[in-house]
XYZ file of C-alpha atoms in Angstrom:
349
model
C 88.539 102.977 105.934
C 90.877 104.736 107.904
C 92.720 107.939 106.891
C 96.198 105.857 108.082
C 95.042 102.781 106.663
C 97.787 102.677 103.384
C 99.973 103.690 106.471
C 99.260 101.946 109.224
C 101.392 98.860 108.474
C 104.188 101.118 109.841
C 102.678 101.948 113.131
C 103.040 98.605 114.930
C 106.495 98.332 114.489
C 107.343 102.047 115.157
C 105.135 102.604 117.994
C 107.116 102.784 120.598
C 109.081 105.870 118.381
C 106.378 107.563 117.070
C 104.454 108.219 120.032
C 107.335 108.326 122.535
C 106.824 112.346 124.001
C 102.572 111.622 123.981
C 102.124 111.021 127.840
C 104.357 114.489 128.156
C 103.073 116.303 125.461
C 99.689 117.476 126.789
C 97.509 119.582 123.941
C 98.555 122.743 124.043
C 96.076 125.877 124.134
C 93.448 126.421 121.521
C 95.670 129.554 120.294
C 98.607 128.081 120.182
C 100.239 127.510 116.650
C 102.000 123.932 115.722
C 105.380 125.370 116.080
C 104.630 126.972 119.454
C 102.932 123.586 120.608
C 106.047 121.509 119.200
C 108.369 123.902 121.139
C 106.375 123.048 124.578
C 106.506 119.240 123.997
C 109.940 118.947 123.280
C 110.571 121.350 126.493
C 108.691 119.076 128.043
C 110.381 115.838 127.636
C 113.701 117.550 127.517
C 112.968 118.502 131.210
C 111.519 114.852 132.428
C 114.942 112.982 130.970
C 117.879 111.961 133.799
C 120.580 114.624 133.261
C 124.434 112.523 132.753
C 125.748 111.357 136.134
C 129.150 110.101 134.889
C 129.349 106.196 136.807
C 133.473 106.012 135.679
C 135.992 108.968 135.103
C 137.449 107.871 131.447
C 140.671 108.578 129.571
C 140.399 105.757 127.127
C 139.617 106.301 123.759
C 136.195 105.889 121.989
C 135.775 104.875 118.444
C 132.301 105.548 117.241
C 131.362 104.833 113.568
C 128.896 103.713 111.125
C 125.875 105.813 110.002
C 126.283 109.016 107.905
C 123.145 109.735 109.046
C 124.013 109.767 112.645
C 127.745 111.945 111.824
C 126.872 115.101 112.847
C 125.202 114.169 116.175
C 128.059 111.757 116.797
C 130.112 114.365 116.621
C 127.791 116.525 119.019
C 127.794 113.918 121.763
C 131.442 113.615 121.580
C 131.814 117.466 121.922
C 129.614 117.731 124.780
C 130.959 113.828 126.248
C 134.407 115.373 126.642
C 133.174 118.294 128.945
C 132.786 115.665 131.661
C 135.901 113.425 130.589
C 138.560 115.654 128.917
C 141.312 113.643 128.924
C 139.179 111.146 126.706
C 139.329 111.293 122.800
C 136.404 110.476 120.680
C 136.787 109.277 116.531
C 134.284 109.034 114.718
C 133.923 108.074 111.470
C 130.796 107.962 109.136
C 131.393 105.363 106.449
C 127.442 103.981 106.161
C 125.671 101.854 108.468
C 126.528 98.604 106.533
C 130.256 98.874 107.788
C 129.166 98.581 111.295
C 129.163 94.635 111.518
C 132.525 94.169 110.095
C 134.021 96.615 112.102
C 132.856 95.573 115.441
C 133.637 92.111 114.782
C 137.491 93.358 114.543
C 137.108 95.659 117.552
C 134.284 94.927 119.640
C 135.684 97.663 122.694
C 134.206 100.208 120.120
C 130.928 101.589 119.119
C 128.649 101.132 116.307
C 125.981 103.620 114.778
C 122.941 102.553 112.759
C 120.302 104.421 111.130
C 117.880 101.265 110.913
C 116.093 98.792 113.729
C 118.949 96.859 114.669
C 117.212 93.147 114.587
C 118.301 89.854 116.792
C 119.491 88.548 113.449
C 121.861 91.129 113.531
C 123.040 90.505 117.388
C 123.199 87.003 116.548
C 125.780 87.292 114.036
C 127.846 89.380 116.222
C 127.866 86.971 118.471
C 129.211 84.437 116.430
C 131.717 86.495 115.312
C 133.468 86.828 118.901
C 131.264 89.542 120.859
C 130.051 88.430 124.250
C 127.056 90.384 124.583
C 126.012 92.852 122.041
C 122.831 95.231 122.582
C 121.074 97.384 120.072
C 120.772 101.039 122.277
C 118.002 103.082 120.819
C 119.064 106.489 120.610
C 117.293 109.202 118.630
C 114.532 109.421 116.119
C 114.451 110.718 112.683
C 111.560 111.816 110.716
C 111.835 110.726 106.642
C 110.390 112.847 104.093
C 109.763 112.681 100.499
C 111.367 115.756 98.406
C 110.541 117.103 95.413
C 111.886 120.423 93.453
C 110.065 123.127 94.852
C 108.937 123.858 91.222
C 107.288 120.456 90.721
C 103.558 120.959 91.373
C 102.775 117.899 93.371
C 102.426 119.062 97.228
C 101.348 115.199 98.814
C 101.480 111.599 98.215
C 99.536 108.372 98.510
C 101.099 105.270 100.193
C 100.453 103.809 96.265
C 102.119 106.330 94.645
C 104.923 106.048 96.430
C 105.052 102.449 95.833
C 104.076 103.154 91.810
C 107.239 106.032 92.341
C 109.762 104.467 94.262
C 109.158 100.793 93.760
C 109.662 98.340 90.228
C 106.400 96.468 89.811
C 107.826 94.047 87.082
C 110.278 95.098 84.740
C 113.225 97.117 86.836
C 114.089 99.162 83.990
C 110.802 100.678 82.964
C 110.263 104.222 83.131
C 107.697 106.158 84.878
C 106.139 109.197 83.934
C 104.894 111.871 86.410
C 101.474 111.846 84.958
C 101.525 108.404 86.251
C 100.552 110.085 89.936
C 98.447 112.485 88.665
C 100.706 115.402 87.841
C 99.889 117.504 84.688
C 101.181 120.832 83.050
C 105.007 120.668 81.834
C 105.628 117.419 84.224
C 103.520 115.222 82.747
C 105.354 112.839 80.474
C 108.845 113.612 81.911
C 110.408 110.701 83.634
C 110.270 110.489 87.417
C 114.365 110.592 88.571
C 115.222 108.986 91.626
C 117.645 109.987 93.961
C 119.022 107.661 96.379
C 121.816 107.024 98.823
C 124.621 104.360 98.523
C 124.156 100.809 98.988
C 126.258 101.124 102.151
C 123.623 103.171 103.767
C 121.166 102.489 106.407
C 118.907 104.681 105.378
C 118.773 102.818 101.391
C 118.374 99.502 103.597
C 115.436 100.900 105.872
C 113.704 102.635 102.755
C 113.848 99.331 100.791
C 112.967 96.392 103.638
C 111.068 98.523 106.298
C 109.397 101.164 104.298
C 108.913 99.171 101.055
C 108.451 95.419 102.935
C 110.934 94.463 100.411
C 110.203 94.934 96.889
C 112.313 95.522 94.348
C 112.953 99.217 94.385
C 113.475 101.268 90.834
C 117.260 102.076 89.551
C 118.263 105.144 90.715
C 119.270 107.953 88.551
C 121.873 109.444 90.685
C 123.034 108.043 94.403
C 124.875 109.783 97.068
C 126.688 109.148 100.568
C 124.836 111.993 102.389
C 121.257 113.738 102.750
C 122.714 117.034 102.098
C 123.901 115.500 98.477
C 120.398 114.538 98.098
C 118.634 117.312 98.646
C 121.505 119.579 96.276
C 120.386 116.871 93.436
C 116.699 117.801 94.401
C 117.627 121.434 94.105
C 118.638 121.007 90.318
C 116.305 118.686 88.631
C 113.038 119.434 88.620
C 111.818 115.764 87.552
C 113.783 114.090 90.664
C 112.282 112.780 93.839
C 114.005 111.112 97.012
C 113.644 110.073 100.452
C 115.960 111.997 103.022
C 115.793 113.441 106.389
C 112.703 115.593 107.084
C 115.131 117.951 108.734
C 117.007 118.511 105.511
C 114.884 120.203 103.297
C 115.614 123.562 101.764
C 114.319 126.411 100.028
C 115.180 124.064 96.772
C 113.372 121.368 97.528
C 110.146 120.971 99.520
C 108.844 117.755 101.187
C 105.650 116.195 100.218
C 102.728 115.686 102.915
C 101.113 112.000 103.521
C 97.514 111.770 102.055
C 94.978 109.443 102.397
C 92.167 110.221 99.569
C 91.306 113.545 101.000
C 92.613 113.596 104.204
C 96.767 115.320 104.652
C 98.717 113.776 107.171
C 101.567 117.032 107.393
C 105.102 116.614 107.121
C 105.143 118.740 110.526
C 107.547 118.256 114.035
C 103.732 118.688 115.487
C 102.639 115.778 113.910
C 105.481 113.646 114.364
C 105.397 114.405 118.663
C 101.871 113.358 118.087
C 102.596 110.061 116.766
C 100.520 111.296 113.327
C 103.219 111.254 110.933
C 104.774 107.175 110.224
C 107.596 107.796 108.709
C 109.605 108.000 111.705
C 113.226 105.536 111.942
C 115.095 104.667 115.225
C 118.950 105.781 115.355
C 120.750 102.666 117.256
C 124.147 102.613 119.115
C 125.273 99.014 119.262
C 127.773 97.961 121.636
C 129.193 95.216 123.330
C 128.466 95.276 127.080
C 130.590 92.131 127.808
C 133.809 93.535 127.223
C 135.362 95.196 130.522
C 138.564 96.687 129.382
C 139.248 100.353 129.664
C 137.962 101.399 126.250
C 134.996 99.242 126.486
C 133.885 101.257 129.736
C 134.715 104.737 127.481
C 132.773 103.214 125.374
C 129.354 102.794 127.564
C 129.903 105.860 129.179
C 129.883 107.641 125.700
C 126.445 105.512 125.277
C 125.301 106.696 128.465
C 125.994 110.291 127.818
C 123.962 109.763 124.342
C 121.032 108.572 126.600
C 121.148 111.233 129.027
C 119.592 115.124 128.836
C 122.559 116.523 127.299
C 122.727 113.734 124.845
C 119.108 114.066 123.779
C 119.730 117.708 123.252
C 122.183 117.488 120.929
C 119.718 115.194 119.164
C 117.463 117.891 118.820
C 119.880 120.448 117.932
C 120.965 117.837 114.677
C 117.333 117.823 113.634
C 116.425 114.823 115.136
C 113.309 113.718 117.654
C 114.193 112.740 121.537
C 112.570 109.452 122.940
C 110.642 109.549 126.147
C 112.119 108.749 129.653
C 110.559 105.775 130.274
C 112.291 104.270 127.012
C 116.112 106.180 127.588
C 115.594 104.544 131.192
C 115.106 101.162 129.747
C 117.663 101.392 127.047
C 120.045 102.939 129.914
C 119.306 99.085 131.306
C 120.971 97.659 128.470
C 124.208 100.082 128.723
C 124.183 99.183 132.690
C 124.321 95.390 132.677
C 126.392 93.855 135.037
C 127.120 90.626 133.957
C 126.431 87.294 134.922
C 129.224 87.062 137.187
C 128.340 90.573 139.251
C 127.783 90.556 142.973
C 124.183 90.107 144.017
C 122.334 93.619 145.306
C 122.499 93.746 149.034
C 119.198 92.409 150.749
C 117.196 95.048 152.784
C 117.281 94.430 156.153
């Protein structure tokens, strides 16, 4: 069997993210270390995407909200957005990625982050709720990881054990032991804590219906509205686990490789570039492209800023993964559309 087999249910529908940065990532030099080889491939993708040509000077305002997940890279974009368009002001506000249908509905000129696949399901519903023509935009990538206390001896984790961990296999309430995953010494009959985020967050939703296909997932011990909560929770129990952003570890807490019977699958940004690592989420910017008012057009120009060079940078700087040019081109389609009603292309003489 395959060392991604318990895995690989995950890499059909994140294929496109996990090995977006492959055709530009060529293997680096025998010497060179994973860090040093992640360092070229994100140079070298950085370099291949369209820098932001600005298609409409704006003034309007933007409203950007949704994911927590996303708030510090919103807020990023809108720094670096307003270098190009300074008389325009950008809000955002971070209130969970379940918000993001209600509030579009009541103002669809605005913009809407989510930390999860956004599906046609979702669309739909906007669209029945008023929106002309709303479009998913993906934007960034995040890498999950599962955190432990650094104290805890456990250093990876089975695609089973995270199910027997994270998931209820009959009765909710039942406790689980760490022994139950093979972990012995002072651990062993202690009860495994979970940490978890709100039930407004995209990131509980993705864990539970993309990660977990939908089972019934165990109560948690403690939740929290941010990663950085998390991780702090991580920091001072030594029975707790969660599932956060890779990029959020500390010295606290440590995150737990991928195994496979004998065969590691590291939590590393080499790994993840190199489409090895499945744990990998789209971040989504979800707009509606029919609108043609002034703040609507602020509002795809902030999009198209996300999508460009400078956008993608600041997704890097947040901790988070660019996607390849090809799929920021495509996505840039989406942003671009023109309507049904839009003058036909001149014909080449």
């Amino acid at each position: 069997m395959s060392p991604f087999a318990r895995f690989g249910f995950l890499f059909p529908l994140f294929t496109s993210l996990i090995l977006s940065g492959m055709s530009l990532a060529e293997s680096p030099p025998a010497a060179a270390t994973d860090a040093e080889a992640s360092v070229e491939e994100i140079r070298a993708v950085l370099e291949a995407i369209d820098p932001y040509l600005p298609k409409n000077e704006v003034a309007a305002e933007v409203d950007a909200f949704g994911s927590t997940s996303m708030d510090t890279l919103a807020h990023g974009w809108a720094i670096g957005f307003k270098k190009f368009h300074p008389e325009c002001k950008v809000v955002i506000s971070a209130e969970g990625s379940e918000t993001v249908f209600d509030r579009l509905a009541k103002n669809p000129t605005s913009v809407g982050m989510l930390s999860r696949p956004v599906t046609e399901e979702d669309l739909n519903k906007l669209r029945e709720r008023g929106l002309k023509k709303p479009v998913a935009v993906m934007i960034a990538r995040e890498a999950l990881g599962i955190f432990v206390n650094e104290a805890n001896p456990i250093d990876s984790v089975t695609y089973d054990q995270m199910n027997q961990l994270f998931c209820a296999a009959n009765d909710p309430d039942q406790t689980i032991t760490w022994d139950s995953v093979g972990v012995a010494a002072g651990y062993a009959k202690h009860p495994v804590a979970v940490i978890a985020r709100g039930p407004e967050s995209g990131t509980a939703e993705f864990i539970r219906d993309y990660l977990f296909r939908g089972r019934t997932m165990r109560p948690a011990a403690a939740t929290f509205a941010s990663n950085a909560k998390l991780i702090a929770a991580i920091e001072n129990n030594p029975y707790a686990i969660t599932i956060s952003g890779l990029k959020c570890g500390s010295h606290g807490a440590k995150a737990l490789h991928l195994r496979h019977e004998t065969t590691e699958i590291p939590s590393t940004d080499h790994a993840i570039l190199l489409g090895r690592y499945p744990l990998v989420r789209p971040f989504s910017l979800v707009l509606d492209v029919g609108q043609t008012d002034a703040k609507s057009i602020a509002s795809r120009e902030f999009v198209r800023y996300a999508l460009s060079q400078a956008g993608q940078m600041q997704a890097i700087l947040a901790g988070f993964f660019p996607f390849d040019p090809p799929t920021l081109r495509g996505e840039m389609l989406k942003v671009d559309f023109k309507g049904p009603n839009a003058a036909p292309a001149p014909t080449p003489n």
